[in-house]
Amino acid sequence: MTANRRVSRRIGQIQKSAIHEMTRLSKQVEDVAFLSWAKPTSDTPEHIKEAAVAAIRAGLVGGYSENAGLPQLREEIVRKLARDNRIEASPSQILVTVGAIEGLAAAVMAVIDPGDEVLLPSPTYSTHIRQVVIASGKPVLVPTIEDEGFGLDIEAITQAITPRTRAFMYCSPSNPSGTVFAEQQLRQLAEVCLENNLMVITDEAYEYFVYDGHEHFSIASIPEMRRNVISCYTFTKTYAMTGWRIGYVHADEELIPQIGKAHIPFAICAPVVSQYAALAALQGSQECVARFREHYLAARNLMCERLDRLDSVFSYQRPGGSYLMFPRILLDAGCDSTAFCRKLLQEARVSTTPGIAFGPTGEQHLRLSFCVPEDEINKAFDRMETYLR
Ligand SMILES: Cc1ncc(COP(=O)(O)O)c(C=O)c1O
């Protein structure tokens, strides 16, 4: 890098995302079987698109909205939180954001001082780690218990707390493991966080995609946690609205304006057209969500069946939620998951994501996404069966 084109240390230390790198490499491979992206492949439901078109035609979307979002959208979000998350909120506790990602980044910015430690379960969503680093915080990855479906290790979390620990940040259902943290575990976590005055930052992007009787539990529904939780949600996964960039944050009414101070310089407000689309998503039929869930469940079952046939190569924890799973590579070659995934791409034409991208305990694993058509899963596994046997 030349002397007159220096980047900040903050940015210089951020490594390229393994997901984007695998996407780049995958583009160079013809007819690749693609299991790398955690992105819904369905299109946004028609009634949501129609509402956006109507808002455009009515001349409602050319200006900014209130920084915190359209009042009628925040009211609808309040109803949704009461109905589905057991959270009693008011519109002053809601900030509409540019997807969950911007909400999470603003939340981290609002509560983390330089040098503050943030505990994260390992494996975890790699973007969370980067968000802490960009805020000049220190990510501290606490291993989960793989044999218990990558469940939280409350003992290890307690031991990892130091005087510099400021927050615990997690996603449930999890990217990359599909783990749904059980209510009882989250209640234990809440106790530990209250005892040590820690904030909890949640990413509930996959809240509606849970299977086999698992239940999504929002830690903010525990009344004692009212002042200690910032919860981040999104329309991206629930309604296949990846590109609309729309989500929201719930926190107590004193914290929301503070998080807003980080939201405004980066976004001013969430895209207004997307806010109208989100309003239609919440007010309309939820049948589309059930349909997506059914599809992911069938795809998960298929992926598990196909993995069972490769049991000398992979072991796995059955994901209880999301549309991702995190098999362990039983071969010696798995100790360098990046090299393993690159070889799989180049020699078997299957695109996956190396486990190391999700924290130190991710090595010896790879992440597979099942939010793809079933044909794509079969194509990938037919190739892996030929290549890995
Ligand atoms: C755990 C998790 N959080 C957030 C996101 C992105 O959410 P959004 O599109 O709302 O910013 C993703 C996308 O893959 C994700 O897996």
mmCIF file of C-alpha atoms and ligand atoms in Angstrom:
data_model
loop_
_atom_site.group_PDB
_atom_site.id
_atom_site.type_symbol
_atom_site.label_atom_id
_atom_site.label_comp_id
_atom_site.label_asym_id
_atom_site.label_seq_id
_atom_site.Cartn_x
_atom_site.Cartn_y
_atom_site.Cartn_z
ATOM 1 C CA MET A 1 0.000 0.000 0.000
ATOM 2 C CA THR A 2 1.454 3.414 -0.940
ATOM 3 C CA ALA A 3 2.114 5.994 1.758
ATOM 4 C CA ASN A 4 -0.544 8.426 0.488
ATOM 5 C CA ARG A 5 -3.271 5.749 0.304
ATOM 6 C CA ARG A 6 -3.224 4.427 3.843
ATOM 7 C CA VAL A 7 -6.246 2.854 5.418
ATOM 8 C CA SER A 8 -7.012 3.003 9.118
ATOM 9 C CA ARG A 9 -5.656 0.337 11.456
ATOM 10 C CA ARG A 10 -9.256 -0.425 12.275
ATOM 11 C CA ILE A 11 -9.983 -1.438 8.699
ATOM 12 C CA GLY A 12 -6.509 -2.778 7.906
ATOM 13 C CA GLN A 13 -6.886 -5.546 10.494
ATOM 14 C CA ILE A 14 -10.177 -6.816 9.014
ATOM 15 C CA GLN A 15 -9.642 -9.921 6.963
ATOM 16 C CA LYS A 16 -11.509 -10.642 3.770
ATOM 17 C CA SER A 17 -14.716 -12.580 4.378
ATOM 18 C CA ALA A 18 -14.287 -16.289 3.608
ATOM 19 C CA ILE A 19 -17.849 -16.334 2.268
ATOM 20 C CA HIS A 20 -17.124 -13.603 -0.260
ATOM 21 C CA GLU A 21 -13.807 -15.200 -1.157
ATOM 22 C CA MET A 22 -15.503 -18.557 -1.844
ATOM 23 C CA THR A 23 -18.137 -16.743 -3.925
ATOM 24 C CA ARG A 24 -15.385 -15.090 -5.957
ATOM 25 C CA LEU A 25 -13.584 -18.387 -6.512
ATOM 26 C CA SER A 26 -16.871 -20.171 -7.296
ATOM 27 C CA LYS A 27 -17.528 -17.778 -10.168
ATOM 28 C CA GLN A 28 -14.427 -19.164 -11.871
ATOM 29 C CA VAL A 29 -15.817 -22.714 -11.777
ATOM 30 C CA GLU A 30 -18.322 -23.786 -14.405
ATOM 31 C CA ASP A 31 -21.624 -25.352 -13.306
ATOM 32 C CA VAL A 32 -20.730 -25.192 -9.624
ATOM 33 C CA ALA A 33 -23.030 -26.755 -6.979
ATOM 34 C CA PHE A 34 -23.412 -23.839 -4.628
ATOM 35 C CA LEU A 35 -23.922 -24.373 -0.891
ATOM 36 C CA SER A 36 -22.048 -21.277 0.294
ATOM 37 C CA TRP A 37 -24.671 -18.582 0.793
ATOM 38 C CA ALA A 38 -27.093 -18.108 3.632
ATOM 39 C CA LYS A 39 -29.416 -16.257 1.294
ATOM 40 C CA PRO A 40 -33.016 -17.222 0.507
ATOM 41 C CA THR A 41 -33.294 -18.321 -3.111
ATOM 42 C CA SER A 42 -37.065 -17.638 -3.267
ATOM 43 C CA ASP A 43 -38.295 -14.287 -4.522
ATOM 44 C CA THR A 44 -40.082 -11.820 -2.225
ATOM 45 C CA PRO A 45 -43.828 -12.651 -2.051
ATOM 46 C CA GLU A 46 -46.035 -10.775 -4.562
ATOM 47 C CA HIS A 47 -48.176 -8.866 -2.041
ATOM 48 C CA ILE A 48 -45.040 -7.323 -0.512
ATOM 49 C CA LYS A 49 -43.699 -6.241 -3.898
ATOM 50 C CA GLU A 50 -47.121 -4.832 -4.826
ATOM 51 C CA ALA A 51 -47.219 -2.732 -1.641
ATOM 52 C CA ALA A 52 -43.828 -1.273 -2.502
ATOM 53 C CA VAL A 53 -44.973 -0.427 -6.038
ATOM 54 C CA ALA A 54 -48.120 1.204 -4.658
ATOM 55 C CA ALA A 55 -46.043 3.295 -2.227
ATOM 56 C CA ILE A 56 -43.787 4.407 -5.075
ATOM 57 C CA ARG A 57 -46.817 5.333 -7.242
ATOM 58 C CA ALA A 58 -48.404 7.233 -4.352
ATOM 59 C CA GLY A 59 -45.259 9.380 -4.067
ATOM 60 C CA LEU A 60 -44.518 8.221 -0.520
ATOM 61 C CA VAL A 61 -40.934 7.105 -0.858
ATOM 62 C CA GLY A 62 -38.962 10.025 -2.295
ATOM 63 C CA GLY A 63 -37.930 11.533 1.044
ATOM 64 C CA TYR A 64 -36.439 10.414 4.309
ATOM 65 C CA SER A 65 -38.621 8.942 7.029
ATOM 66 C CA GLU A 66 -38.125 9.714 10.707
ATOM 67 C CA ASN A 67 -34.659 8.414 11.636
ATOM 68 C CA ALA A 68 -36.232 5.717 13.806
ATOM 69 C CA GLY A 69 -38.559 4.600 11.007
ATOM 70 C CA LEU A 70 -42.173 5.157 9.902
ATOM 71 C CA PRO A 71 -44.441 5.410 12.988
ATOM 72 C CA GLN A 72 -47.001 2.962 11.521
ATOM 73 C CA LEU A 73 -44.228 0.400 10.900
ATOM 74 C CA ARG A 74 -42.906 0.729 14.439
ATOM 75 C CA GLU A 75 -46.422 0.222 15.773
ATOM 76 C CA GLU A 76 -46.817 -2.929 13.703
ATOM 77 C CA ILE A 77 -43.412 -4.185 14.939
ATOM 78 C CA VAL A 78 -44.588 -3.637 18.529
ATOM 79 C CA ARG A 79 -47.612 -5.889 17.828
ATOM 80 C CA LYS A 80 -45.367 -8.544 16.264
ATOM 81 C CA LEU A 81 -42.968 -8.501 19.249
ATOM 82 C CA ALA A 82 -45.875 -9.008 21.663
ATOM 83 C CA ARG A 83 -47.411 -11.809 19.569
ATOM 84 C CA ASP A 84 -44.331 -13.775 18.525
ATOM 85 C CA ASN A 85 -41.540 -12.841 20.934
ATOM 86 C CA ARG A 86 -43.465 -12.233 24.169
ATOM 87 C CA ILE A 87 -41.845 -8.806 24.405
ATOM 88 C CA GLU A 88 -43.993 -5.921 25.644
ATOM 89 C CA ALA A 89 -42.577 -2.918 23.815
ATOM 90 C CA SER A 90 -43.610 0.571 22.731
ATOM 91 C CA PRO A 91 -42.756 2.373 19.461
ATOM 92 C CA SER A 92 -40.141 4.454 21.325
ATOM 93 C CA GLN A 93 -38.224 1.205 21.907
ATOM 94 C CA ILE A 94 -37.932 0.438 18.180
ATOM 95 C CA LEU A 95 -35.351 1.609 15.645
ATOM 96 C CA VAL A 96 -35.906 0.546 12.021
ATOM 97 C CA THR A 97 -32.537 -0.274 10.440
ATOM 98 C CA VAL A 98 -30.846 -1.204 7.172
ATOM 99 C CA GLY A 99 -31.227 -4.942 7.753
ATOM 100 C CA ALA A 100 -30.210 -6.677 10.944
ATOM 101 C CA ILE A 101 -26.584 -5.973 10.066
ATOM 102 C CA GLU A 102 -26.806 -2.215 10.417
ATOM 103 C CA GLY A 103 -28.798 -2.635 13.627
ATOM 104 C CA LEU A 104 -26.148 -4.936 15.075
ATOM 105 C CA ALA A 105 -23.324 -2.607 14.026
ATOM 106 C CA ALA A 106 -25.099 0.388 15.570
ATOM 107 C CA ALA A 107 -25.785 -1.607 18.755
ATOM 108 C CA VAL A 108 -22.113 -2.557 19.101
ATOM 109 C CA MET A 109 -21.036 1.044 18.421
ATOM 110 C CA ALA A 110 -23.446 2.294 21.077
ATOM 111 C CA VAL A 111 -22.254 0.103 23.941
ATOM 112 C CA ILE A 112 -18.616 -0.879 23.251
ATOM 113 C CA ASP A 113 -15.660 1.341 24.162
ATOM 114 C CA PRO A 114 -12.193 0.705 22.689
ATOM 115 C CA GLY A 115 -10.644 -2.325 24.402
ATOM 116 C CA ASP A 116 -13.950 -3.623 25.787
ATOM 117 C CA GLU A 117 -14.301 -7.374 25.516
ATOM 118 C CA VAL A 118 -17.305 -8.930 23.844
ATOM 119 C CA LEU A 119 -17.983 -12.620 24.407
ATOM 120 C CA LEU A 120 -19.269 -14.609 21.450
ATOM 121 C CA PRO A 121 -20.006 -18.329 21.200
ATOM 122 C CA SER A 122 -17.690 -20.235 18.862
ATOM 123 C CA PRO A 123 -18.609 -21.033 16.152
ATOM 124 C CA THR A 124 -20.519 -17.830 15.430
ATOM 125 C CA TYR A 125 -21.532 -15.588 12.559
ATOM 126 C CA SER A 126 -18.291 -14.070 11.303
ATOM 127 C CA THR A 127 -19.822 -10.633 10.732
ATOM 128 C CA HIS A 128 -20.403 -10.273 14.479
ATOM 129 C CA ILE A 129 -16.676 -10.747 15.082
ATOM 130 C CA ARG A 130 -15.865 -8.036 12.525
ATOM 131 C CA GLN A 131 -18.426 -5.655 13.979
ATOM 132 C CA VAL A 132 -16.718 -5.858 17.368
ATOM 133 C CA VAL A 133 -13.289 -5.296 15.787
ATOM 134 C CA ILE A 134 -14.494 -2.277 13.801
ATOM 135 C CA ALA A 135 -15.796 -0.779 17.048
ATOM 136 C CA SER A 136 -12.250 -1.263 18.476
ATOM 137 C CA GLY A 137 -13.596 -3.889 20.860
ATOM 138 C CA LYS A 138 -11.979 -7.239 21.528
ATOM 139 C CA PRO A 139 -13.894 -10.337 20.447
ATOM 140 C CA VAL A 140 -13.477 -13.207 22.909
ATOM 141 C CA LEU A 141 -14.699 -16.487 21.447
ATOM 142 C CA VAL A 142 -16.039 -19.014 23.947
ATOM 143 C CA PRO A 143 -16.328 -22.586 22.628
ATOM 144 C CA THR A 144 -19.790 -24.128 22.514
ATOM 145 C CA ILE A 145 -20.380 -27.819 23.292
ATOM 146 C CA GLU A 146 -20.422 -29.556 19.925
ATOM 147 C CA ASP A 147 -21.732 -32.889 21.249
ATOM 148 C CA GLU A 148 -24.709 -31.039 22.685
ATOM 149 C CA GLY A 149 -25.596 -29.568 19.308
ATOM 150 C CA PHE A 150 -23.193 -26.625 19.763
ATOM 151 C CA GLY A 151 -25.069 -25.582 22.917
ATOM 152 C CA LEU A 152 -23.871 -22.736 25.156
ATOM 153 C CA ASP A 153 -21.259 -23.642 27.778
ATOM 154 C CA ILE A 154 -22.463 -21.458 30.646
ATOM 155 C CA GLU A 155 -19.526 -22.469 32.835
ATOM 156 C CA ALA A 156 -16.991 -21.465 30.163
ATOM 157 C CA ILE A 157 -18.838 -18.194 29.556
ATOM 158 C CA THR A 158 -18.731 -17.366 33.275
ATOM 159 C CA GLN A 159 -15.015 -18.110 33.397
ATOM 160 C CA ALA A 160 -14.310 -15.927 30.357
ATOM 161 C CA ILE A 161 -15.699 -12.803 32.061
ATOM 162 C CA THR A 162 -13.059 -10.230 33.059
ATOM 163 C CA PRO A 163 -13.340 -6.656 34.345
ATOM 164 C CA ARG A 164 -13.209 -5.540 30.677
ATOM 165 C CA THR A 165 -16.137 -7.702 29.532
ATOM 166 C CA ARG A 166 -18.997 -5.550 28.390
ATOM 167 C CA ALA A 167 -21.345 -7.741 26.360
ATOM 168 C CA PHE A 168 -22.353 -11.160 25.108
ATOM 169 C CA MET A 169 -23.400 -11.298 21.444
ATOM 170 C CA TYR A 170 -25.025 -14.280 19.751
ATOM 171 C CA CYS A 171 -27.397 -15.432 17.046
ATOM 172 C CA SER A 172 -30.064 -18.030 17.679
ATOM 173 C CA PRO A 173 -30.994 -19.925 15.570
ATOM 174 C CA SER A 174 -27.327 -19.931 14.743
ATOM 175 C CA ASN A 175 -25.403 -19.170 11.639
ATOM 176 C CA PRO A 176 -23.344 -21.373 11.048
ATOM 177 C CA SER A 177 -24.496 -24.344 13.154
ATOM 178 C CA GLY A 178 -28.299 -24.121 13.067
ATOM 179 C CA THR A 179 -28.372 -24.387 16.865
ATOM 180 C CA VAL A 180 -31.455 -23.059 18.636
ATOM 181 C CA PHE A 181 -30.366 -22.040 22.131
ATOM 182 C CA ALA A 182 -32.925 -23.479 24.546
ATOM 183 C CA GLU A 183 -34.978 -21.178 26.780
ATOM 184 C CA GLN A 184 -33.467 -22.720 29.896
ATOM 185 C CA GLN A 185 -29.901 -22.010 28.640
ATOM 186 C CA LEU A 186 -30.798 -18.451 27.753
ATOM 187 C CA ARG A 187 -32.296 -17.974 31.214
ATOM 188 C CA GLN A 188 -28.986 -19.140 32.714
ATOM 189 C CA LEU A 189 -27.125 -16.786 30.390
ATOM 190 C CA ALA A 190 -29.413 -13.945 31.484
ATOM 191 C CA GLU A 191 -28.580 -14.613 35.121
ATOM 192 C CA VAL A 192 -24.841 -14.549 34.428
ATOM 193 C CA CYS A 193 -25.170 -11.320 32.443
ATOM 194 C CA LEU A 194 -27.257 -9.632 35.132
ATOM 195 C CA GLU A 195 -24.816 -10.671 37.871
ATOM 196 C CA ASN A 196 -21.924 -9.186 35.893
ATOM 197 C CA ASN A 197 -23.819 -6.214 34.457
ATOM 198 C CA LEU A 198 -23.240 -7.285 30.855
ATOM 199 C CA MET A 199 -25.255 -6.238 27.832
ATOM 200 C CA VAL A 200 -26.663 -8.953 25.591
ATOM 201 C CA ILE A 201 -26.824 -8.248 21.864
ATOM 202 C CA THR A 202 -28.980 -10.737 19.982
ATOM 203 C CA ASP A 203 -29.323 -11.487 16.300
ATOM 204 C CA GLU A 204 -32.657 -13.233 15.725
ATOM 205 C CA ALA A 205 -32.527 -13.300 11.930
ATOM 206 C CA TYR A 206 -33.781 -16.910 11.699
ATOM 207 C CA GLU A 207 -36.441 -16.668 14.421
ATOM 208 C CA TYR A 208 -39.192 -18.311 12.333
ATOM 209 C CA PHE A 209 -37.107 -21.183 10.974
ATOM 210 C CA VAL A 210 -37.055 -23.762 13.763
ATOM 211 C CA TYR A 211 -37.806 -27.490 13.466
ATOM 212 C CA ASP A 212 -38.434 -30.695 15.439
ATOM 213 C CA GLY A 213 -40.246 -28.987 18.302
ATOM 214 C CA HIS A 214 -37.442 -26.501 19.026
ATOM 215 C CA GLU A 215 -38.783 -23.113 20.074
ATOM 216 C CA HIS A 216 -37.274 -19.742 19.434
ATOM 217 C CA PHE A 217 -36.888 -17.819 22.690
ATOM 218 C CA SER A 218 -36.148 -14.090 22.865
ATOM 219 C CA ILE A 219 -34.022 -13.265 25.900
ATOM 220 C CA ALA A 220 -35.572 -9.764 25.986
ATOM 221 C CA SER A 221 -38.852 -11.402 27.046
ATOM 222 C CA ILE A 222 -37.338 -11.902 30.531
ATOM 223 C CA PRO A 223 -38.599 -8.793 32.386
ATOM 224 C CA GLU A 224 -35.418 -8.428 34.512
ATOM 225 C CA MET A 225 -33.370 -8.167 31.294
ATOM 226 C CA ARG A 226 -35.283 -5.110 30.071
ATOM 227 C CA ARG A 227 -32.308 -2.758 30.402
ATOM 228 C CA ASN A 228 -29.622 -5.262 29.396
ATOM 229 C CA VAL A 229 -30.702 -6.490 25.962
ATOM 230 C CA ILE A 230 -30.484 -5.089 22.457
ATOM 231 C CA SER A 231 -32.357 -7.430 20.109
ATOM 232 C CA CYS A 232 -31.861 -7.245 16.333
ATOM 233 C CA TYR A 233 -34.367 -8.606 13.829
ATOM 234 C CA THR A 234 -34.750 -8.622 10.069
ATOM 235 C CA PHE A 235 -37.208 -9.092 7.214
ATOM 236 C CA THR A 236 -34.405 -10.598 5.090
ATOM 237 C CA LYS A 237 -34.902 -14.256 5.977
ATOM 238 C CA THR A 238 -38.524 -14.328 7.123
ATOM 239 C CA TYR A 239 -39.944 -12.825 3.929
ATOM 240 C CA ALA A 240 -37.090 -13.473 1.451
ATOM 241 C CA MET A 241 -36.256 -9.752 1.378
ATOM 242 C CA THR A 242 -32.445 -9.870 1.294
ATOM 243 C CA GLY A 243 -32.026 -6.987 -1.125
ATOM 244 C CA TRP A 244 -34.559 -4.668 0.480
ATOM 245 C CA ARG A 245 -32.173 -4.064 3.393
ATOM 246 C CA ILE A 246 -34.671 -3.717 6.172
ATOM 247 C CA GLY A 247 -34.658 -4.808 9.807
ATOM 248 C CA TYR A 248 -35.133 -3.353 13.280
ATOM 249 C CA VAL A 249 -33.721 -3.122 16.780
ATOM 250 C CA HIS A 250 -35.566 -3.369 20.072
ATOM 251 C CA ALA A 251 -34.020 -1.955 23.258
ATOM 252 C CA ASP A 252 -35.226 0.121 26.202
ATOM 253 C CA GLU A 253 -36.324 3.683 25.466
ATOM 254 C CA GLU A 254 -33.178 5.284 26.944
ATOM 255 C CA LEU A 255 -30.870 3.194 24.787
ATOM 256 C CA ILE A 256 -32.711 3.527 21.460
ATOM 257 C CA PRO A 257 -31.762 7.225 20.969
ATOM 258 C CA GLN A 258 -28.147 6.306 21.817
ATOM 259 C CA ILE A 259 -28.155 3.522 19.194
ATOM 260 C CA GLY A 260 -29.770 6.080 16.877
ATOM 261 C CA LYS A 261 -26.635 8.227 17.228
ATOM 262 C CA ALA A 262 -24.736 5.433 15.470
ATOM 263 C CA HIS A 263 -27.566 4.733 12.999
ATOM 264 C CA ILE A 264 -27.896 8.297 11.707
ATOM 265 C CA PRO A 265 -24.312 8.933 10.482
ATOM 266 C CA PHE A 266 -24.280 5.583 8.666
ATOM 267 C CA ALA A 267 -27.820 5.424 7.291
ATOM 268 C CA ILE A 268 -29.996 8.481 8.221
ATOM 269 C CA CYS A 269 -32.965 6.133 7.945
ATOM 270 C CA ALA A 270 -33.763 2.734 6.464
ATOM 271 C CA PRO A 271 -34.868 2.789 2.783
ATOM 272 C CA VAL A 272 -38.398 4.191 2.843
ATOM 273 C CA VAL A 273 -39.696 1.998 0.032
ATOM 274 C CA SER A 274 -38.521 -1.018 1.998
ATOM 275 C CA GLN A 275 -40.273 0.266 5.107
ATOM 276 C CA TYR A 276 -43.591 0.228 3.205
ATOM 277 C CA ALA A 277 -42.795 -3.273 1.949
ATOM 278 C CA ALA A 278 -42.014 -4.373 5.526
ATOM 279 C CA LEU A 279 -45.319 -2.929 6.718
ATOM 280 C CA ALA A 280 -47.156 -5.033 4.117
ATOM 281 C CA ALA A 281 -45.118 -8.083 5.156
ATOM 282 C CA LEU A 282 -46.249 -7.733 8.781
ATOM 283 C CA GLN A 283 -49.867 -6.870 7.957
ATOM 284 C CA GLY A 284 -50.358 -9.494 5.250
ATOM 285 C CA SER A 285 -50.839 -13.253 5.334
ATOM 286 C CA GLN A 286 -48.031 -15.181 7.046
ATOM 287 C CA GLU A 287 -48.622 -18.181 4.793
ATOM 288 C CA CYS A 288 -45.417 -17.423 2.864
ATOM 289 C CA VAL A 289 -43.355 -17.817 6.063
ATOM 290 C CA ALA A 290 -44.887 -21.241 6.700
ATOM 291 C CA ARG A 291 -44.173 -22.216 3.074
ATOM 292 C CA PHE A 292 -40.494 -21.174 3.328
ATOM 293 C CA ARG A 293 -40.190 -23.092 6.575
ATOM 294 C CA GLU A 294 -41.620 -26.252 5.031
ATOM 295 C CA HIS A 295 -39.153 -25.991 2.173
ATOM 296 C CA TYR A 296 -36.155 -25.531 4.503
ATOM 297 C CA LEU A 297 -37.278 -28.420 6.676
ATOM 298 C CA ALA A 298 -37.503 -30.766 3.677
ATOM 299 C CA ALA A 299 -34.121 -29.515 2.437
ATOM 300 C CA ARG A 300 -32.576 -30.038 5.872
ATOM 301 C CA ASN A 301 -33.877 -33.605 6.010
ATOM 302 C CA LEU A 302 -32.495 -34.307 2.561
ATOM 303 C CA MET A 303 -29.087 -32.852 3.470
ATOM 304 C CA CYS A 304 -28.925 -34.962 6.638
ATOM 305 C CA GLU A 305 -29.833 -38.124 4.657
ATOM 306 C CA ARG A 306 -27.125 -37.366 2.137
ATOM 307 C CA LEU A 307 -24.603 -36.732 4.928
ATOM 308 C CA ASP A 308 -25.517 -40.075 6.510
ATOM 309 C CA ARG A 309 -24.295 -41.747 3.330
ATOM 310 C CA LEU A 310 -20.929 -40.022 3.777
ATOM 311 C CA ASP A 311 -20.461 -41.002 7.404
ATOM 312 C CA SER A 312 -16.810 -41.923 6.936
ATOM 313 C CA VAL A 313 -16.143 -38.326 5.847
ATOM 314 C CA PHE A 314 -18.486 -36.185 7.972
ATOM 315 C CA SER A 315 -20.207 -36.318 11.344
ATOM 316 C CA TYR A 316 -22.820 -33.701 12.109
ATOM 317 C CA GLN A 317 -25.191 -32.178 14.649
ATOM 318 C CA ARG A 318 -28.743 -32.039 13.303
ATOM 319 C CA PRO A 319 -29.606 -28.327 12.990
ATOM 320 C CA GLY A 320 -32.738 -27.386 14.944
ATOM 321 C CA GLY A 321 -33.112 -24.099 13.080
ATOM 322 C CA SER A 322 -31.882 -21.641 10.418
ATOM 323 C CA TYR A 323 -30.957 -23.139 7.041
ATOM 324 C CA LEU A 324 -27.333 -23.872 7.786
ATOM 325 C CA MET A 325 -25.368 -26.727 9.230
ATOM 326 C CA PHE A 326 -21.821 -27.264 10.358
ATOM 327 C CA PRO A 327 -20.558 -30.822 9.770
ATOM 328 C CA ARG A 328 -17.240 -31.963 11.202
ATOM 329 C CA ILE A 329 -14.748 -33.200 8.613
ATOM 330 C CA LEU A 330 -13.429 -36.552 9.821
ATOM 331 C CA LEU A 331 -10.536 -36.659 7.342
ATOM 332 C CA ASP A 332 -7.079 -35.384 8.322
ATOM 333 C CA ALA A 333 -7.348 -32.911 5.453
ATOM 334 C CA GLY A 334 -10.097 -31.134 7.429
ATOM 335 C CA CYS A 335 -7.547 -29.632 9.833
ATOM 336 C CA ASP A 336 -7.096 -26.887 7.235
ATOM 337 C CA SER A 337 -10.729 -26.180 6.396
ATOM 338 C CA THR A 338 -9.807 -23.437 3.937
ATOM 339 C CA ALA A 339 -7.613 -25.775 1.880
ATOM 340 C CA PHE A 340 -10.262 -28.514 2.131
ATOM 341 C CA CYS A 341 -13.043 -26.250 0.821
ATOM 342 C CA ARG A 342 -10.873 -24.869 -1.973
ATOM 343 C CA LYS A 343 -10.021 -28.376 -3.119
ATOM 344 C CA LEU A 344 -13.652 -29.406 -2.942
ATOM 345 C CA LEU A 345 -14.483 -26.440 -5.143
ATOM 346 C CA GLN A 346 -11.742 -26.987 -7.676
ATOM 347 C CA GLU A 347 -11.866 -30.769 -7.895
ATOM 348 C CA ALA A 348 -15.509 -31.635 -7.135
ATOM 349 C CA ARG A 349 -17.121 -28.328 -8.201
ATOM 350 C CA VAL A 350 -18.932 -27.933 -4.873
ATOM 351 C CA SER A 351 -18.859 -24.543 -3.148
ATOM 352 C CA THR A 352 -18.983 -24.569 0.681
ATOM 353 C CA THR A 353 -17.584 -22.265 3.380
ATOM 354 C CA PRO A 354 -14.540 -23.149 5.523
ATOM 355 C CA GLY A 355 -15.339 -23.526 9.209
ATOM 356 C CA ILE A 356 -12.415 -21.397 10.353
ATOM 357 C CA ALA A 357 -14.357 -18.323 9.172
ATOM 358 C CA PHE A 358 -16.677 -18.775 12.169
ATOM 359 C CA GLY A 359 -14.153 -18.800 15.010
ATOM 360 C CA PRO A 360 -11.213 -20.894 16.199
ATOM 361 C CA THR A 361 -13.313 -23.988 16.976
ATOM 362 C CA GLY A 362 -14.612 -23.884 13.394
ATOM 363 C CA GLU A 363 -11.476 -25.534 12.009
ATOM 364 C CA GLN A 364 -12.090 -29.157 10.938
ATOM 365 C CA HIS A 365 -15.628 -28.130 9.864
ATOM 366 C CA LEU A 366 -17.386 -26.681 6.868
ATOM 367 C CA ARG A 367 -20.633 -24.754 6.626
ATOM 368 C CA LEU A 368 -23.329 -26.027 4.305
ATOM 369 C CA SER A 369 -26.411 -24.048 3.378
ATOM 370 C CA PHE A 370 -29.697 -25.785 2.645
ATOM 371 C CA CYS A 371 -31.696 -22.753 1.500
ATOM 372 C CA VAL A 372 -31.286 -24.016 -2.048
ATOM 373 C CA PRO A 373 -33.480 -26.147 -4.317
ATOM 374 C CA GLU A 374 -33.299 -29.847 -3.467
ATOM 375 C CA ASP A 375 -31.716 -30.526 -6.895
ATOM 376 C CA GLU A 376 -28.759 -28.395 -5.871
ATOM 377 C CA ILE A 377 -28.262 -30.467 -2.700
ATOM 378 C CA ASN A 378 -28.397 -33.709 -4.690
ATOM 379 C CA LYS A 379 -25.991 -32.351 -7.293
ATOM 380 C CA ALA A 380 -23.499 -31.299 -4.602
ATOM 381 C CA PHE A 381 -23.696 -34.613 -2.742
ATOM 382 C CA ASP A 382 -23.527 -36.763 -5.889
ATOM 383 C CA ARG A 383 -20.261 -34.985 -6.647
ATOM 384 C CA MET A 384 -18.948 -35.246 -3.104
ATOM 385 C CA GLU A 385 -19.755 -38.978 -2.989
ATOM 386 C CA THR A 386 -17.695 -39.530 -6.119
ATOM 387 C CA TYR A 387 -14.857 -37.272 -5.027
ATOM 388 C CA LEU A 388 -14.518 -38.090 -1.315
ATOM 389 C CA ARG A 389 -15.014 -41.839 -1.347
HETATM 390 C C1 LIG B 1 -27.105 -14.503 11.556
HETATM 391 C C2 LIG B 1 -27.345 -13.500 10.484
HETATM 392 N N1 LIG B 1 -27.631 -12.247 10.820
HETATM 393 C C3 LIG B 1 -27.855 -11.305 9.898
HETATM 394 C C4 LIG B 1 -27.771 -11.598 8.543
HETATM 395 C C5 LIG B 1 -28.048 -10.539 7.544
HETATM 396 O O1 LIG B 1 -29.223 -9.868 7.880
HETATM 397 P P1 LIG B 1 -29.707 -8.588 7.101
HETATM 398 O O2 LIG B 1 -29.836 -8.941 5.645
HETATM 399 O O3 LIG B 1 -31.001 -8.299 7.725
HETATM 400 O O4 LIG B 1 -28.724 -7.502 7.308
HETATM 401 C C6 LIG B 1 -27.436 -12.878 8.142
HETATM 402 C C7 LIG B 1 -27.291 -13.189 6.709
HETATM 403 O O5 LIG B 1 -26.771 -14.180 6.312
HETATM 404 C C8 LIG B 1 -27.230 -13.861 9.133
HETATM 405 O O6 LIG B 1 -26.947 -15.121 8.805
#
